[in-house]
């Protein structure tokens, strides 16, 4: 009997899992599944303890679902990706594996590891098969007329939709129960050796069933209201599916098909499409990362921005991280991140802009801090978002377009409902002054236990413009 091994990574599901489906196609084979924890590597990638806990809980749920199909899940641990190559080889030898199946990861370190695995297992005569799985369309399949990767989002999105209209990517079913029948209750998995931190599972669904239920629910009514609500952080107006997508508890194909089942004209319906377009942003940044691998190494897309002279100021960085900048919307947002491991998209843009454009701190410091906190941390989306906000990336707003943190607060949290939720020090401040609380305190001779703004926006803006202009001139 042949033995097939499915190596699970960021595809923690049994439905629409290309590698798992392929491994189970032959009824005659014995199928095993393996997840390798690499704490040293995760540490070097700054993985958030909340994401580690999310992975851990989903592995337990996945072990149960796989066991019901007659597939045992093994969890093993080694320090880093290099060590995982040897671990995998030993595992294959021990279990007499004939074929290995896995879904591609597109980051540089991951691709190097996979190439090493292929070479090593080739020598052992284990056949290795990889699949494009974490995207709607594979990297390199949506190109300009001159067969290059798009560098601007809107034409990419248009070309992407055209491709979808030519033929939708299919979802594959969950595997059938293996002929030998379901296994008895599996032994409990041994937790991996990486700091884990609790998260709120009412906000971030654990296990495929809960993720699919959230997706279904969102694709009914909320998706039609998304265009009106998605920019208002006080409302629960977005799907909160990012952790599921980042760890592969859900696939983007499942999202697409559920959306179109509920709204068959979703590709043309301008309201429903707004949400799908966000999934296309996710694709854009992943396709970009494959086309320009230097992005994985935190290089700016626009080369001259390397010359920007960033400010080194640990106290300012810490004030931003802790939500103590004196700008209410920025502080509320950072506290949401620190408490939940998640931040609303509009606020990610505002806080990123503040760090880079008001504090003139290198965007990579912010990128790193976000990844170290986010339950949905994803290199491509995070890097793309940061480079967009810092005006160093593709599609970035021109560098001279700088968010004003006070007016952003007024536009997107007018009454201050969100701010009051996260910054209780401001609970007494009347609505009219919630975005400039010190003005109210001064007028009314009140004492506020809240920091004064750590920079003056107008001045900071000018300083940033000068720094970018000087960097650009250096290239001339
Ligand atoms: P929804 O609005 O419901 O969107 C649905 C899905 O589309 C999301 O779950 C996500 O997978 C994808 N998506 C939405 N917006 C974007 C976007 N701008 N770029 C790429 N994908 C998108 N997203 C991450 O998944 N991981 C990150 O590490 C991450 N870091 C970010 C950093 C910055 C500075 C910025 C500006 C954005 C970042 N984003 C990141 C994108 C976005 O903020 C989150 O995906 C979104 O807030 C998640 O909430 P949701 O699931 O409710 O999204």
Tab-separated table of C-alpha atoms in Angstrom, residues 84-314:
chain	number	residue	atom	x	y	z
A	84	UNK	CA	12.338	21.124	9.207
A	85	UNK	CA	13.895	19.742	6.014
A	86	UNK	CA	15.713	17.049	7.992
A	87	UNK	CA	12.715	16.448	10.209
A	88	UNK	CA	10.535	15.896	7.172
A	89	UNK	CA	13.048	13.507	5.653
A	90	UNK	CA	13.220	11.480	8.872
A	91	UNK	CA	9.430	11.426	9.108
A	92	UNK	CA	9.105	10.182	5.529
A	93	UNK	CA	11.649	7.448	6.161
A	94	UNK	CA	10.032	6.362	9.420
A	95	UNK	CA	6.538	6.212	7.926
A	96	UNK	CA	7.686	4.916	4.523
A	97	UNK	CA	6.116	7.826	2.688
A	98	UNK	CA	5.917	7.476	-1.111
A	99	UNK	CA	4.432	10.838	-2.003
A	100	UNK	CA	4.395	14.231	-0.327
A	101	UNK	CA	1.678	16.805	-1.052
A	102	UNK	CA	1.720	20.440	0.000
A	103	UNK	CA	0.282	23.838	-0.880
A	104	UNK	CA	2.742	26.527	-1.890
A	105	UNK	CA	3.767	29.358	0.366
A	106	UNK	CA	5.182	32.297	-1.545
A	107	UNK	CA	7.515	34.039	0.903
A	108	UNK	CA	11.258	33.816	0.215
A	109	UNK	CA	12.303	31.724	3.245
A	110	UNK	CA	9.392	29.361	2.712
A	111	UNK	CA	10.221	28.895	-0.959
A	112	UNK	CA	13.872	28.182	-0.158
A	113	UNK	CA	12.805	25.596	2.409
A	114	UNK	CA	10.454	23.928	-0.060
A	115	UNK	CA	13.144	23.782	-2.735
A	116	UNK	CA	15.455	22.101	-0.209
A	117	UNK	CA	12.723	19.612	0.705
A	118	UNK	CA	12.182	18.724	-2.939
A	119	UNK	CA	15.914	18.128	-3.450
A	120	UNK	CA	16.261	16.071	-0.287
A	121	UNK	CA	13.239	13.881	-0.882
A	122	UNK	CA	14.165	13.392	-4.526
A	123	UNK	CA	17.267	11.529	-3.309
A	124	UNK	CA	14.986	9.319	-1.193
A	125	UNK	CA	12.691	8.712	-4.174
A	126	UNK	CA	9.726	10.397	-2.527
A	127	UNK	CA	7.587	12.154	-5.129
A	128	UNK	CA	6.742	15.715	-4.168
A	129	UNK	CA	3.760	17.626	-5.504
A	130	UNK	CA	2.971	21.287	-4.761
A	131	UNK	CA	-0.217	23.253	-5.437
A	132	UNK	CA	-1.259	26.868	-5.832
A	133	UNK	CA	-3.928	27.015	-3.190
A	134	UNK	CA	-3.938	30.142	-1.042
A	135	UNK	CA	-5.015	32.436	-3.877
A	136	UNK	CA	-7.918	32.758	-6.289
A	137	UNK	CA	-5.520	32.934	-9.249
A	138	UNK	CA	-1.886	31.802	-9.159
A	139	UNK	CA	0.923	34.369	-9.055
A	140	UNK	CA	2.046	35.352	-12.544
A	141	UNK	CA	-1.337	34.592	-14.092
A	142	UNK	CA	-2.629	38.186	-14.175
A	143	UNK	CA	-0.219	40.281	-16.205
A	144	UNK	CA	-0.183	43.451	-18.280
A	145	UNK	CA	-0.227	43.395	-22.087
A	146	UNK	CA	3.583	43.305	-22.018
A	147	UNK	CA	3.430	40.308	-19.649
A	148	UNK	CA	4.596	42.123	-16.589
A	149	UNK	CA	3.155	42.280	-13.117
A	150	UNK	CA	0.834	45.243	-12.621
A	151	UNK	CA	2.266	47.933	-10.383
A	152	UNK	CA	-1.032	49.719	-9.831
A	153	UNK	CA	-4.022	48.098	-8.204
A	154	UNK	CA	-7.031	49.277	-10.234
A	155	UNK	CA	-5.924	47.874	-13.611
A	156	UNK	CA	-4.842	44.682	-11.814
A	157	UNK	CA	-8.299	44.371	-10.307
A	158	UNK	CA	-9.976	44.916	-13.701
A	159	UNK	CA	-7.784	42.303	-15.368
A	160	UNK	CA	-8.404	39.984	-12.428
A	161	UNK	CA	-12.181	40.222	-12.761
A	162	UNK	CA	-11.900	39.625	-16.504
A	163	UNK	CA	-10.017	36.414	-15.749
A	164	UNK	CA	-12.654	35.381	-13.210
A	165	UNK	CA	-15.373	35.926	-15.800
A	166	UNK	CA	-13.547	33.609	-18.188
A	167	UNK	CA	-13.726	30.823	-15.606
A	168	UNK	CA	-14.002	30.699	-11.838
A	169	UNK	CA	-11.426	28.764	-9.808
A	170	UNK	CA	-13.153	25.638	-8.489
A	171	UNK	CA	-13.457	24.566	-4.865
A	172	UNK	CA	-12.496	20.938	-4.199
A	173	UNK	CA	-14.530	18.894	-1.700
A	174	UNK	CA	-13.360	17.635	1.668
A	175	UNK	CA	-11.944	14.117	1.372
A	176	UNK	CA	-14.241	11.130	1.827
A	177	UNK	CA	-13.751	8.876	4.835
A	178	UNK	CA	-10.752	6.636	4.087
A	179	UNK	CA	-11.649	3.055	3.244
A	180	UNK	CA	-10.187	1.827	6.542
A	181	UNK	CA	-12.799	3.968	8.305
A	182	UNK	CA	-12.443	6.745	10.874
A	183	UNK	CA	-9.780	6.468	13.535
A	184	UNK	CA	-10.686	6.232	17.154
A	185	UNK	CA	-10.248	9.474	19.144
A	186	UNK	CA	-6.699	10.666	18.458
A	187	UNK	CA	-4.186	11.287	21.221
A	188	UNK	CA	-4.041	14.912	22.341
A	189	UNK	CA	-1.492	16.986	20.417
A	190	UNK	CA	1.523	18.169	22.383
A	191	UNK	CA	1.615	21.986	22.325
A	192	UNK	CA	4.529	23.607	20.562
A	193	UNK	CA	7.131	25.621	22.329
A	194	UNK	CA	6.228	29.201	21.334
A	195	UNK	CA	4.623	31.910	23.478
A	196	UNK	CA	0.858	31.860	23.076
A	197	UNK	CA	-1.644	34.463	24.152
A	198	UNK	CA	-5.416	34.158	24.511
A	199	UNK	CA	-7.698	35.855	21.971
A	200	UNK	CA	-11.445	36.415	21.856
A	201	UNK	CA	-12.931	33.503	19.913
A	202	UNK	CA	-16.245	35.356	19.525
A	203	UNK	CA	-14.361	37.742	17.246
A	204	UNK	CA	-12.105	35.255	15.481
A	205	UNK	CA	-13.828	31.979	14.669
A	206	UNK	CA	-11.882	28.832	15.500
A	207	UNK	CA	-12.260	25.750	13.316
A	208	UNK	CA	-13.635	25.429	9.823
A	209	UNK	CA	-17.244	25.043	10.850
A	210	UNK	CA	-17.257	28.340	12.713
A	211	UNK	CA	-15.312	30.066	9.913
A	212	UNK	CA	-17.735	28.851	7.252
A	213	UNK	CA	-20.689	29.896	9.411
A	214	UNK	CA	-19.205	33.409	9.762
A	215	UNK	CA	-18.620	33.588	6.004
A	216	UNK	CA	-22.202	32.515	5.237
A	217	UNK	CA	-23.628	34.979	7.680
A	218	UNK	CA	-21.478	37.833	6.335
A	219	UNK	CA	-22.383	37.081	2.699
A	220	UNK	CA	-26.089	37.471	3.407
A	221	UNK	CA	-26.956	40.958	4.618
A	222	UNK	CA	-23.679	42.463	5.962
A	223	UNK	CA	-21.856	42.297	2.629
A	224	UNK	CA	-24.525	44.518	1.067
A	225	UNK	CA	-23.996	47.089	3.826
A	226	UNK	CA	-20.206	46.803	3.669
A	227	UNK	CA	-19.689	49.818	1.356
A	228	UNK	CA	-21.396	52.094	3.913
A	229	UNK	CA	-19.987	50.589	7.083
A	230	UNK	CA	-16.503	49.353	6.263
A	231	UNK	CA	-14.736	52.620	7.069
A	232	UNK	CA	-16.429	53.190	10.422
A	233	UNK	CA	-14.466	51.445	13.185
A	234	UNK	CA	-17.225	51.854	15.779
A	235	UNK	CA	-19.398	49.471	13.735
A	236	UNK	CA	-18.949	45.768	13.213
A	237	UNK	CA	-19.063	46.322	9.467
A	238	UNK	CA	-16.314	44.068	8.099
A	239	UNK	CA	-16.092	40.274	7.926
A	240	UNK	CA	-13.318	39.724	10.513
A	241	UNK	CA	-12.233	36.747	8.423
A	242	UNK	CA	-8.614	37.848	8.052
A	243	UNK	CA	-7.202	35.433	10.653
A	244	UNK	CA	-9.015	32.539	8.933
A	245	UNK	CA	-7.603	33.590	5.564
A	246	UNK	CA	-4.069	34.212	6.861
A	247	UNK	CA	-3.817	30.741	8.414
A	248	UNK	CA	-5.857	28.976	5.748
A	249	UNK	CA	-8.787	27.961	7.928
A	250	UNK	CA	-10.766	29.349	4.976
A	251	UNK	CA	-9.733	29.613	1.353
A	252	UNK	CA	-10.379	32.674	-0.819
A	253	UNK	CA	-12.203	30.372	-3.269
A	254	UNK	CA	-14.685	29.481	-0.545
A	255	UNK	CA	-15.218	33.218	-0.002
A	256	UNK	CA	-15.759	33.846	-3.706
A	257	UNK	CA	-18.182	30.964	-4.199
A	258	UNK	CA	-20.198	31.762	-1.091
A	259	UNK	CA	-20.469	35.380	-2.189
A	260	UNK	CA	-21.610	34.422	-5.684
A	261	UNK	CA	-24.043	31.844	-4.375
A	262	UNK	CA	-25.721	34.517	-2.325
A	263	UNK	CA	-25.282	37.262	-4.956
A	264	UNK	CA	-24.994	35.610	-8.382
A	265	UNK	CA	-24.177	38.931	-10.072
A	266	UNK	CA	-21.498	39.751	-7.502
A	267	UNK	CA	-18.802	40.361	-10.120
A	268	UNK	CA	-20.913	43.163	-11.616
A	269	UNK	CA	-22.905	44.312	-8.602
A	270	UNK	CA	-21.009	47.427	-7.583
A	271	UNK	CA	-22.024	47.170	-3.906
A	272	UNK	CA	-21.240	43.515	-3.355
A	273	UNK	CA	-18.073	43.862	-5.411
A	274	UNK	CA	-16.601	46.257	-2.852
A	275	UNK	CA	-15.887	43.309	-0.547
A	276	UNK	CA	-14.605	41.094	-3.342
A	277	UNK	CA	-12.264	43.911	-4.297
A	278	UNK	CA	-10.661	43.640	-0.845
A	279	UNK	CA	-9.961	39.976	-1.524
A	280	UNK	CA	-8.378	41.133	-4.780
A	281	UNK	CA	-6.108	43.501	-2.781
A	282	UNK	CA	-5.003	40.400	-0.902
A	283	UNK	CA	-4.211	38.723	-4.238
A	284	UNK	CA	-2.441	41.832	-5.535
A	285	UNK	CA	0.030	41.944	-2.666
A	286	UNK	CA	0.780	38.214	-2.927
A	287	UNK	CA	1.274	38.365	-6.675
A	288	UNK	CA	3.564	41.364	-6.149
A	289	UNK	CA	5.624	39.541	-3.541
A	290	UNK	CA	6.316	36.731	-5.988
A	291	UNK	CA	7.181	39.145	-8.806
A	292	UNK	CA	9.389	41.273	-6.532
A	293	UNK	CA	10.865	38.979	-3.842
A	294	UNK	CA	12.877	41.892	-2.385
A	295	UNK	CA	9.583	42.936	-0.770
A	296	UNK	CA	9.959	39.909	1.523
A	297	UNK	CA	13.264	41.378	2.616
A	298	UNK	CA	11.519	44.617	3.562
A	299	UNK	CA	13.010	46.609	0.716
A	300	UNK	CA	10.964	49.603	-0.423
A	301	UNK	CA	9.387	49.242	-3.834
A	302	UNK	CA	10.314	52.826	-4.775
A	303	UNK	CA	14.093	52.751	-4.585
A	304	UNK	CA	14.797	56.414	-3.829
A	305	UNK	CA	12.797	56.158	-0.603
A	306	UNK	CA	15.748	54.173	0.783
A	307	UNK	CA	17.426	57.555	1.181
A	308	UNK	CA	14.837	58.989	3.540
A	309	UNK	CA	16.549	59.910	6.797
A	310	UNK	CA	14.219	58.395	9.362
A	311	UNK	CA	14.140	59.562	12.925
A	312	UNK	CA	15.493	57.216	15.599
A	313	UNK	CA	13.434	57.967	18.673
A	314	UNK	CA	12.582	55.112	21.002
